[in-house]
Tab-separated table of C-alpha atoms in Angstrom:
chain	number	residue	atom	x	y	z
A	1174	MET	CA	106.297	91.197	150.143
A	1175	GLU	CA	109.264	92.348	152.751
A	1176	ASN	CA	111.859	89.961	151.346
A	1177	ARG	CA	110.776	91.704	147.849
A	1178	LEU	CA	111.405	94.914	149.501
A	1179	ARG	CA	114.746	93.642	150.536
A	1180	ASN	CA	115.728	93.100	147.226
A	1181	LEU	CA	114.909	95.723	145.656
A	1182	LEU	CA	116.694	97.707	148.320
A	1183	ALA	CA	119.936	95.744	147.624
A	1184	VAL	CA	119.199	96.222	144.119
A	1185	TRP	CA	119.045	100.285	144.284
A	1186	LEU	CA	122.106	100.565	147.141
A	1187	LEU	CA	124.461	99.205	144.598
A	1188	THR	CA	123.275	100.922	141.647
A	1189	SER	CA	123.568	104.215	143.700
A	1190	ALA	CA	127.256	103.129	145.046
A	1191	VAL	CA	128.304	101.824	141.219
A	1192	SER	CA	127.126	105.741	140.584
A	1193	VAL	CA	128.717	107.771	143.236
A	1194	HIS	CA	132.210	105.623	142.925
A	1195	ALA	CA	132.287	104.700	139.371
A	1196	ALA	CA	133.365	108.616	138.808
A	1197	PHE	CA	134.053	108.307	135.120
A	1198	TYR	CA	133.017	106.516	132.220
A	1199	VAL	CA	135.144	106.200	128.676
A	1200	THR	CA	133.910	107.259	125.368
A	1201	SER	CA	136.334	106.855	122.005
A	1202	LEU	CA	135.861	109.370	119.412
A	1203	ASP	CA	138.215	107.668	117.538
A	1204	PRO	CA	136.269	107.699	114.036
A	1205	THR	CA	136.103	104.443	111.991
A	1206	GLY	CA	139.058	104.015	109.292
A	1207	SER	CA	141.323	106.640	111.013
A	1208	ASN	CA	144.872	105.856	111.905
A	1209	TYR	CA	144.885	108.480	114.727
A	1210	SER	CA	143.106	111.047	116.456
A	1211	PHE	CA	142.949	113.405	119.244
A	1212	ALA	CA	140.092	115.991	120.744
A	1213	TYR	CA	141.120	119.316	122.023
A	1214	GLY	CA	138.095	121.253	122.494
A	1215	ALA	CA	134.907	120.624	124.062
A	1216	SER	CA	131.307	122.678	124.662
A	1217	ASP	CA	128.372	120.957	126.538
A	1218	THR	CA	127.298	119.421	123.008
A	1219	HIS	CA	130.202	119.457	120.495
A	1220	GLN	CA	133.925	118.192	120.359
A	1221	VAL	CA	136.484	119.172	117.920
A	1222	GLY	CA	140.082	117.882	117.502
A	1223	PHE	CA	141.273	116.321	114.282
A	1224	ALA	CA	142.281	113.147	112.703
A	1225	GLY	CA	144.250	110.983	110.199
A	1226	ILE	CA	141.175	109.834	107.781
A	1227	GLY	CA	140.632	109.348	104.116
A	1228	PRO	CA	142.149	107.551	101.829
A	1229	ASN	CA	145.574	109.148	102.468
A	1230	GLN	CA	145.193	109.481	106.047
A	1231	THR	CA	145.470	113.354	105.705
A	1232	GLU	CA	145.186	114.999	109.252
A	1233	SER	CA	142.002	117.092	108.981
A	1234	ALA	CA	139.479	118.958	111.444
A	1235	VAL	CA	136.794	116.803	112.952
A	1236	ILE	CA	133.681	117.525	115.236
A	1237	TRP	CA	132.221	114.960	117.272
A	1238	THR	CA	128.621	114.711	119.289
A	1239	GLY	CA	129.512	112.384	122.082
A	1240	SER	CA	130.888	109.155	120.031
A	1241	SER	CA	132.862	108.430	117.201
A	1242	VAL	CA	130.458	107.649	115.068
A	1243	SER	CA	129.298	110.951	115.006
A	1244	ALA	CA	132.646	112.122	113.752
A	1245	MET	CA	132.544	114.420	110.776
A	1246	SER	CA	134.964	116.058	108.716
A	1247	ILE	CA	135.453	119.826	108.566
A	1248	HIS	CA	138.342	119.655	106.727
A	1249	PRO	CA	138.483	122.855	104.273
A	1250	ASP	CA	139.093	122.664	100.483
A	1251	GLY	CA	142.221	124.139	99.372
A	1252	PHE	CA	144.418	122.250	102.162
A	1253	ALA	CA	146.881	120.035	102.665
A	1254	THR	CA	146.103	119.538	106.304
A	1255	SER	CA	143.718	121.273	109.053
A	1256	SER	CA	143.234	121.138	112.986
A	1257	ALA	CA	140.560	122.366	114.975
A	1258	TRP	CA	141.725	123.755	118.862
A	1259	ALA	CA	138.647	125.146	120.626
A	1260	ILE	CA	134.768	125.650	119.832
A	1261	ASP	CA	132.302	127.700	121.381
A	1262	GLY	CA	129.023	127.785	120.496
A	1263	SER	CA	128.359	127.365	116.647
A	1264	ARG	CA	131.996	128.747	116.243
A	1265	VAL	CA	135.470	126.703	115.952
A	1266	VAL	CA	139.121	128.053	115.298
A	1267	GLY	CA	141.551	125.883	114.572
A	1268	SER	CA	144.498	125.953	111.227
A	1269	GLY	CA	145.023	124.930	107.332
A	1270	ASN	CA	148.188	124.122	106.172
A	1271	THR	CA	149.005	125.185	102.580
A	1272	SER	CA	150.682	123.116	100.208
A	1273	ALA	CA	153.833	124.976	101.300
A	1274	LEU	CA	153.383	124.027	104.411
A	1275	ASN	CA	152.239	127.489	105.854
A	1276	SER	CA	149.660	127.495	108.736
A	1277	ARG	CA	146.805	129.860	108.825
A	1278	ALA	CA	144.199	130.554	111.254
A	1279	LEU	CA	140.547	129.258	110.528
A	1280	LEU	CA	137.203	129.731	111.851
A	1281	TRP	CA	134.811	127.220	111.199
A	1282	ASP	CA	130.821	128.052	112.044
A	1283	ILE	CA	129.315	124.831	111.818
A	1284	SER	CA	125.837	126.073	111.875
A	1285	SER	CA	126.272	127.243	108.322
A	1286	GLY	CA	129.103	125.233	107.206
A	1287	ALA	CA	131.371	128.455	106.428
A	1288	VAL	CA	134.678	128.802	106.766
A	1289	VAL	CA	136.746	131.953	107.121
A	1290	ASN	CA	140.477	132.239	106.341
A	1291	LEU	CA	141.720	134.730	109.472
A	1292	HIS	CA	145.537	134.696	108.267
A	1293	PRO	CA	146.372	138.540	108.215
A	1294	ALA	CA	148.510	139.713	105.455
A	1295	SER	CA	151.364	141.049	107.059
A	1296	PHE	CA	152.274	137.949	108.604
A	1297	VAL	CA	153.875	134.593	107.525
A	1298	ARG	CA	151.704	132.116	109.610
A	1299	SER	CA	149.169	132.320	111.921
A	1300	GLN	CA	146.847	129.720	114.032
A	1301	ALA	CA	143.348	130.527	116.106
A	1302	ASN	CA	143.476	128.871	119.258
A	1303	GLY	CA	140.769	130.124	121.348
A	1304	VAL	CA	137.367	131.404	120.363
A	1305	SER	CA	134.394	133.209	123.066
A	1306	GLY	CA	131.556	134.473	121.448
A	1307	SER	CA	132.516	136.769	118.187
A	1308	ILE	CA	136.184	137.165	119.199
A	1309	GLN	CA	138.991	134.463	118.214
A	1310	VAL	CA	142.784	134.531	119.483
A	1311	GLY	CA	145.741	133.224	118.515
A	1312	THR	CA	149.352	134.118	116.662
A	1313	GLY	CA	150.895	134.931	113.809
A	1314	SER	CA	154.701	134.516	113.053
A	1315	THR	CA	156.570	137.367	111.234
A	1316	GLY	CA	159.296	135.351	109.276
A	1317	GLY	CA	162.338	135.979	108.283
A	1318	GLY	CA	166.126	135.635	109.492
A	1319	ASP	CA	164.804	137.238	112.723
A	1320	SER	CA	161.410	135.994	113.283
A	1321	ARG	CA	158.927	136.934	116.035
A	1322	THR	CA	155.175	136.172	117.441
A	1323	HIS	CA	152.663	138.070	117.682
A	1324	ALA	CA	149.602	137.374	119.874
A	1325	LEU	CA	146.674	138.490	118.052
A	1326	ALA	CA	142.573	138.994	117.947
A	1327	TRP	CA	140.122	138.549	115.350
A	1328	SER	CA	135.911	139.434	115.363
A	1329	GLY	CA	135.285	137.075	112.458
A	1330	SER	CA	137.668	138.448	109.290
A	1331	ALA	CA	141.193	138.892	108.623
A	1332	ALA	CA	140.547	142.369	107.803
A	1333	THR	CA	139.243	142.761	111.882
A	1334	MET	CA	142.709	141.790	113.419
A	1335	ILE	CA	144.256	143.256	116.350
A	1336	ASP	CA	147.680	142.898	117.238
A	1337	LEU	CA	147.680	142.169	120.978
A	1338	HIS	CA	151.734	142.190	120.519
A	1339	GLN	CA	153.562	145.297	122.964
A	1340	ALA	CA	156.663	147.144	123.061
A	1341	GLY	CA	159.551	145.340	125.930
A	1342	TRP	CA	158.307	141.659	124.421
A	1343	ARG	CA	159.998	139.683	122.027
A	1344	ASP	CA	157.268	137.245	121.133
A	1345	THR	CA	153.874	136.868	122.493
A	1346	TRP	CA	151.275	133.781	122.277
A	1347	ALA	CA	147.565	134.509	122.349
A	1348	TYR	CA	145.878	131.155	123.562
A	1349	GLY	CA	142.439	131.399	125.317
A	1350	VAL	CA	139.849	133.711	125.413
A	1351	ASP	CA	136.493	134.620	127.172
A	1352	GLY	CA	134.437	137.971	126.445
A	1353	THR	CA	137.525	140.713	126.497
A	1354	ARG	CA	139.815	138.368	128.332
A	1355	VAL	CA	142.773	137.250	126.779
A	1356	VAL	CA	145.533	134.432	128.323
A	1357	GLY	CA	148.390	133.592	126.777
A	1358	VAL	CA	152.208	133.691	127.125
A	1359	GLY	CA	155.298	136.285	126.700
A	1360	ARG	CA	158.974	136.454	126.541
A	1361	THR	CA	160.819	139.306	126.651
A	1362	ASP	CA	164.149	137.301	124.483
A	1363	GLN	CA	165.048	134.347	123.376
A	1364	PRO	CA	166.721	133.254	126.095
A	1365	ALA	CA	164.484	134.391	128.730
A	1366	PRO	CA	161.796	132.155	130.308
A	1367	SER	CA	158.210	133.139	129.910
A	1368	GLU	CA	156.037	134.827	131.400
A	1369	ALA	CA	152.076	133.987	131.713
A	1370	LEU	CA	150.084	136.814	130.078
A	1371	LEU	CA	146.406	138.060	130.735
A	1372	TRP	CA	145.033	141.039	128.645
A	1373	ASN	CA	142.137	143.239	128.069
A	1374	ILE	CA	141.036	143.444	124.368
A	1375	ASP	CA	139.564	146.642	125.065
A	1376	THR	CA	142.412	148.606	126.975
A	1377	LEU	CA	145.591	146.072	125.982
A	1378	GLN	CA	146.645	146.231	129.380
A	1379	VAL	CA	148.777	143.458	130.043
A	1380	VAL	CA	148.785	141.367	133.561
A	1381	VAL	CA	151.989	139.135	134.083
A	1382	LEU	CA	150.949	136.222	136.283
A	1383	THR	CA	154.053	134.911	136.827
A	1384	PRO	CA	154.235	134.328	140.633
A	1385	GLN	CA	156.500	135.474	143.199
A	1386	GLY	CA	159.673	132.832	143.705
A	1387	TRP	CA	158.859	131.348	140.343
A	1388	ASP	CA	160.926	132.074	137.587
A	1389	ALA	CA	158.980	131.124	134.660
A	1390	SER	CA	154.852	130.628	133.777
A	1391	GLY	CA	152.605	130.377	131.173
A	1392	ALA	CA	148.719	130.560	130.941
A	1393	VAL	CA	146.925	128.799	128.048
A	1394	ALA	CA	143.240	128.948	129.295
A	1395	ILE	CA	140.481	131.154	130.991
A	1396	SER	CA	137.069	130.734	132.295
A	1397	GLY	CA	135.423	133.872	133.148
A	1398	LEU	CA	137.801	135.188	136.511
A	1399	THR	CA	140.022	131.948	136.270
A	1400	GLN	CA	143.107	130.954	134.498
A	1401	VAL	CA	144.959	128.039	134.087
A	1402	GLY	CA	148.244	127.040	132.441
A	1403	SER	CA	151.930	125.911	134.521
A	1404	ALA	CA	154.475	127.404	136.159
A	1405	ARG	CA	158.043	126.716	136.962
A	1406	GLN	CA	159.578	127.165	139.985
A	1407	THR	CA	163.294	129.500	140.096
A	1408	GLN	CA	166.290	127.516	140.867
A	1409	ILE	CA	168.181	128.205	143.221
A	1410	PHE	CA	171.464	125.919	141.842
A	1411	HIS	CA	172.907	125.583	138.273
A	1412	GLY	CA	171.394	121.964	136.810
A	1413	PRO	CA	168.410	120.810	134.844
A	1414	SER	CA	165.130	122.623	134.785
A	1415	THR	CA	162.817	122.319	137.693
A	1416	PRO	CA	159.554	120.741	136.618
A	1417	LEU	CA	156.403	122.356	135.533
A	1418	HIS	CA	153.746	122.396	138.292
A	1419	ALA	CA	149.615	122.874	136.910
A	1420	ALA	CA	148.686	126.566	137.680
A	1421	LEU	CA	145.628	128.335	138.521
A	1422	TRP	CA	144.717	131.706	138.688
A	1423	TYR	CA	142.157	134.504	139.385
A	1424	GLY	CA	143.294	137.753	137.724
A	1425	SER	CA	146.568	138.415	139.500
A	1426	ALA	CA	150.297	136.860	140.029
A	1427	ALA	CA	149.097	136.839	143.721
A	1428	SER	CA	146.257	134.989	143.507
A	1429	PHE	CA	148.131	131.544	142.039
A	1430	VAL	CA	147.254	127.951	143.309
A	1431	ASP	CA	149.778	125.240	142.631
A	1432	LEU	CA	147.606	122.420	141.482
A	1433	HIS	CA	150.666	120.109	141.144
A	1434	PRO	CA	149.217	116.823	142.296
A	1435	ALA	CA	151.293	114.636	144.896
A	1436	GLY	CA	153.209	111.693	143.656
A	1437	PHE	CA	153.845	113.189	140.195
A	1438	TYR	CA	157.542	115.073	138.703
A	1439	SER	CA	155.453	117.635	136.884
A	1440	SER	CA	151.845	118.457	135.380
A	1441	SER	CA	150.201	121.396	133.192
A	1442	ALA	CA	146.994	122.573	133.533
A	1443	ARG	CA	145.492	122.994	129.519
A	1444	ALA	CA	141.730	123.373	130.214
A	1445	VAL	CA	139.214	125.451	132.783
A	1446	ASN	CA	135.533	125.711	132.401
A	1447	GLY	CA	133.617	127.036	135.466
A	1448	GLY	CA	134.939	125.386	138.653
A	1449	PHE	CA	136.953	122.152	136.415
A	1450	GLN	CA	140.058	122.800	135.389
A	1451	ALA	CA	141.831	119.705	132.839
A	1452	GLY	CA	145.235	119.144	132.162
A	1453	THR	CA	148.124	116.415	132.192
A	1454	ALA	CA	150.907	115.096	134.758
A	1455	THR	CA	154.022	112.958	134.226
A	1456	LEU	CA	154.818	109.978	136.277
A	1457	THR	CA	158.754	110.368	135.905
A	1458	GLN	CA	161.493	112.842	134.064
A	1459	GLU	CA	161.137	110.257	131.240
A	1460	GLY	CA	157.424	110.573	130.474
A	1461	GLY	CA	154.363	108.668	131.728
A	1462	ASN	CA	151.890	110.785	130.816
A	1463	ARG	CA	148.006	111.230	133.016
A	1464	ALA	CA	145.163	113.113	132.010
A	1465	MET	CA	144.083	114.525	134.781
A	1466	LEU	CA	140.935	116.715	136.711
A	1467	TRP	CA	141.083	119.440	139.155
A	1468	ARG	CA	138.184	121.430	141.296
A	1469	GLY	CA	140.579	124.258	142.301
A	1470	SER	CA	143.285	122.471	144.591
A	1471	ALA	CA	146.160	119.968	144.135
A	1472	SER	CA	144.490	117.846	146.954
A	1473	SER	CA	141.249	117.211	144.546
A	1474	ALA	CA	143.468	115.864	141.566
A	1475	VAL	CA	141.541	112.965	139.778
A	1476	ASN	CA	144.250	110.376	137.669
A	1477	LEU	CA	141.666	109.786	134.316
A	1478	HIS	CA	144.090	107.479	133.202
A	1479	SER	CA	142.778	105.395	135.885
A	1480	TYR	CA	139.498	104.545	134.250
A	1481	LEU	CA	141.209	103.516	131.050
A	1482	SER	CA	141.561	99.684	129.933
A	1483	PRO	CA	145.337	98.620	130.754
A	1484	GLY	CA	146.491	98.709	127.021
A	1485	PHE	CA	146.960	102.177	127.545
A	1486	THR	CA	150.025	103.702	128.163
A	1487	ASP	CA	149.675	107.814	128.351
A	1488	SER	CA	147.213	109.747	128.463
A	1489	TRP	CA	146.138	113.801	127.872
A	1490	ALA	CA	143.512	116.228	128.899
A	1491	PHE	CA	143.073	119.353	126.817
A	1492	GLY	CA	139.391	120.646	127.190
A	1493	VAL	CA	136.633	120.476	129.935
A	1494	THR	CA	132.666	120.916	129.816
A	1495	SER	CA	130.747	122.692	132.304
A	1496	ASN	CA	129.393	119.678	134.186
A	1497	GLY	CA	133.234	118.109	134.418
A	1498	SER	CA	133.239	115.553	131.150
A	1499	VAL	CA	136.892	115.968	129.340
A	1500	VAL	CA	138.610	115.411	126.592
A	1501	GLY	CA	141.987	114.610	125.070
A	1502	GLY	CA	143.549	111.346	124.051
A	1503	ALA	CA	145.102	108.131	124.804
A	1504	ARG	CA	147.946	106.335	123.727
A	1505	ALA	CA	148.083	102.369	122.954
A	1506	ASN	CA	150.734	100.520	120.805
A	1507	GLY	CA	152.369	103.708	119.668
A	1508	ARG	CA	148.925	104.791	118.473
A	1509	ASP	CA	146.362	108.218	119.609
A	1510	TYR	CA	142.736	107.866	120.234
A	1511	ALA	CA	140.719	110.691	121.206
A	1512	ILE	CA	139.015	110.123	123.908
A	1513	MET	CA	136.224	111.221	126.001
A	1514	TRP	CA	135.962	110.642	129.885
A	1515	ASN	CA	132.273	111.672	131.087
A	1516	PRO	CA	131.247	111.705	134.853
A	1517	VAL	CA	128.951	109.237	136.296
A	1518	PRO	CA	125.606	110.609	137.533
A	1519	GLU	CA	125.488	111.076	141.021
A	1520	PRO	CA	121.895	109.765	142.392
A	1521	THR	CA	119.110	112.819	141.588
A	1522	GLY	CA	116.737	114.376	144.350
A	1523	ALA	CA	114.043	111.955	142.958
A	1524	MET	CA	116.538	109.021	143.647
A	1525	VAL	CA	117.054	109.631	146.973
A	1526	PHE	CA	112.903	110.265	147.685
A	1527	GLY	CA	112.439	106.897	146.126
A	1528	LEU	CA	115.001	105.170	148.363
A	1529	GLY	CA	113.114	106.754	151.416
A	1530	LEU	CA	109.950	105.188	149.834
A	1531	LEU	CA	111.486	101.877	149.813
A	1532	VAL	CA	112.725	101.630	153.544
A	1533	ALA	CA	109.537	103.727	154.592
A	1534	ARG	CA	107.451	100.509	153.236
A	1535	LEU	CA	110.016	98.110	154.368
A	1536	ARG	CA	109.524	99.110	157.890
A	1537	ARG	CA	105.795	99.231	157.737
A	1538	CYS	CA	105.801	95.153	156.570
A	1539	ARG	CA	108.172	94.902	159.634
A	1540	THR	CA	105.626	96.088	162.067
A	1541	ALA	CA	102.585	94.543	160.437
A	1542	HIS	CA	104.181	91.059	160.738
A	1543	SER	CA	105.225	91.494	164.391
């Protein structure tokens, strides 16, 4: 009896160790028959992105539910290509290109199957980049010889478009939204560095997030009171641009946190959800991309690329869920594959309680035989 309990205890400790230390397992989302794919956004139940599918390998917006076999094209009729960039609940946003390669902002409702063309008539091109509840955000381009880009917001139709662009900025882009708060990028002139921006849709008030001592920044995602993106340190001497560092903010330039992981050349954060941030870091100036996950500090960085098989040369992270699952892509032999990294569950309270019972029974056996 004692030997049997010893064996059970050994198995328990082994499987518990695997759960704690094998932090992530990798799932390929690459649809059967595709020649490339990428995942860009995720909710707790779905993932979205695009893939080259069909007889002509058309770039098509795709939605998944956690596996490659679940891949479903949501490519809308009348468009040459399409891509999905973000999801919240049943709403997905992205863009579709017409035969003339003019991008159009799109909104899908996966519960009803409806597709809404958000493109405003006053712009020649548009794209929807983020969604939160009933609000969508993105960009519109004016076209012409002096084309300008404006950050835009919608609430479900082209007619509801709000132009977030304000005087003093040459170009603005909106990338992420949570409630009435929007993050993006602004630039005052063509050669001028970019600035990370935080808008309030209700008041149209704008906060510049570029921290002191840094000469460029951009914000691309928001969750609650946190924003993420990247920033570049001010150059002291003329020469090549300094590398980007992944950035985290809490609503102001002064709240800036440098997420750049030690040992990498550059980094950028692309997604945030609760206490998780996801993005990419490069090994050298020439490249070597590595998908990364953070929990609020540079020292918390996890190199997700290390969980891929050796054949993959590069990886990127673009979306993260509330439990720390990450979506993005990885490259092998020049081909891109949609990838999802899932955290391995840690032992639950019931498991720990069961371990205590095993130890107690083993002790009783020893007492009975002594």
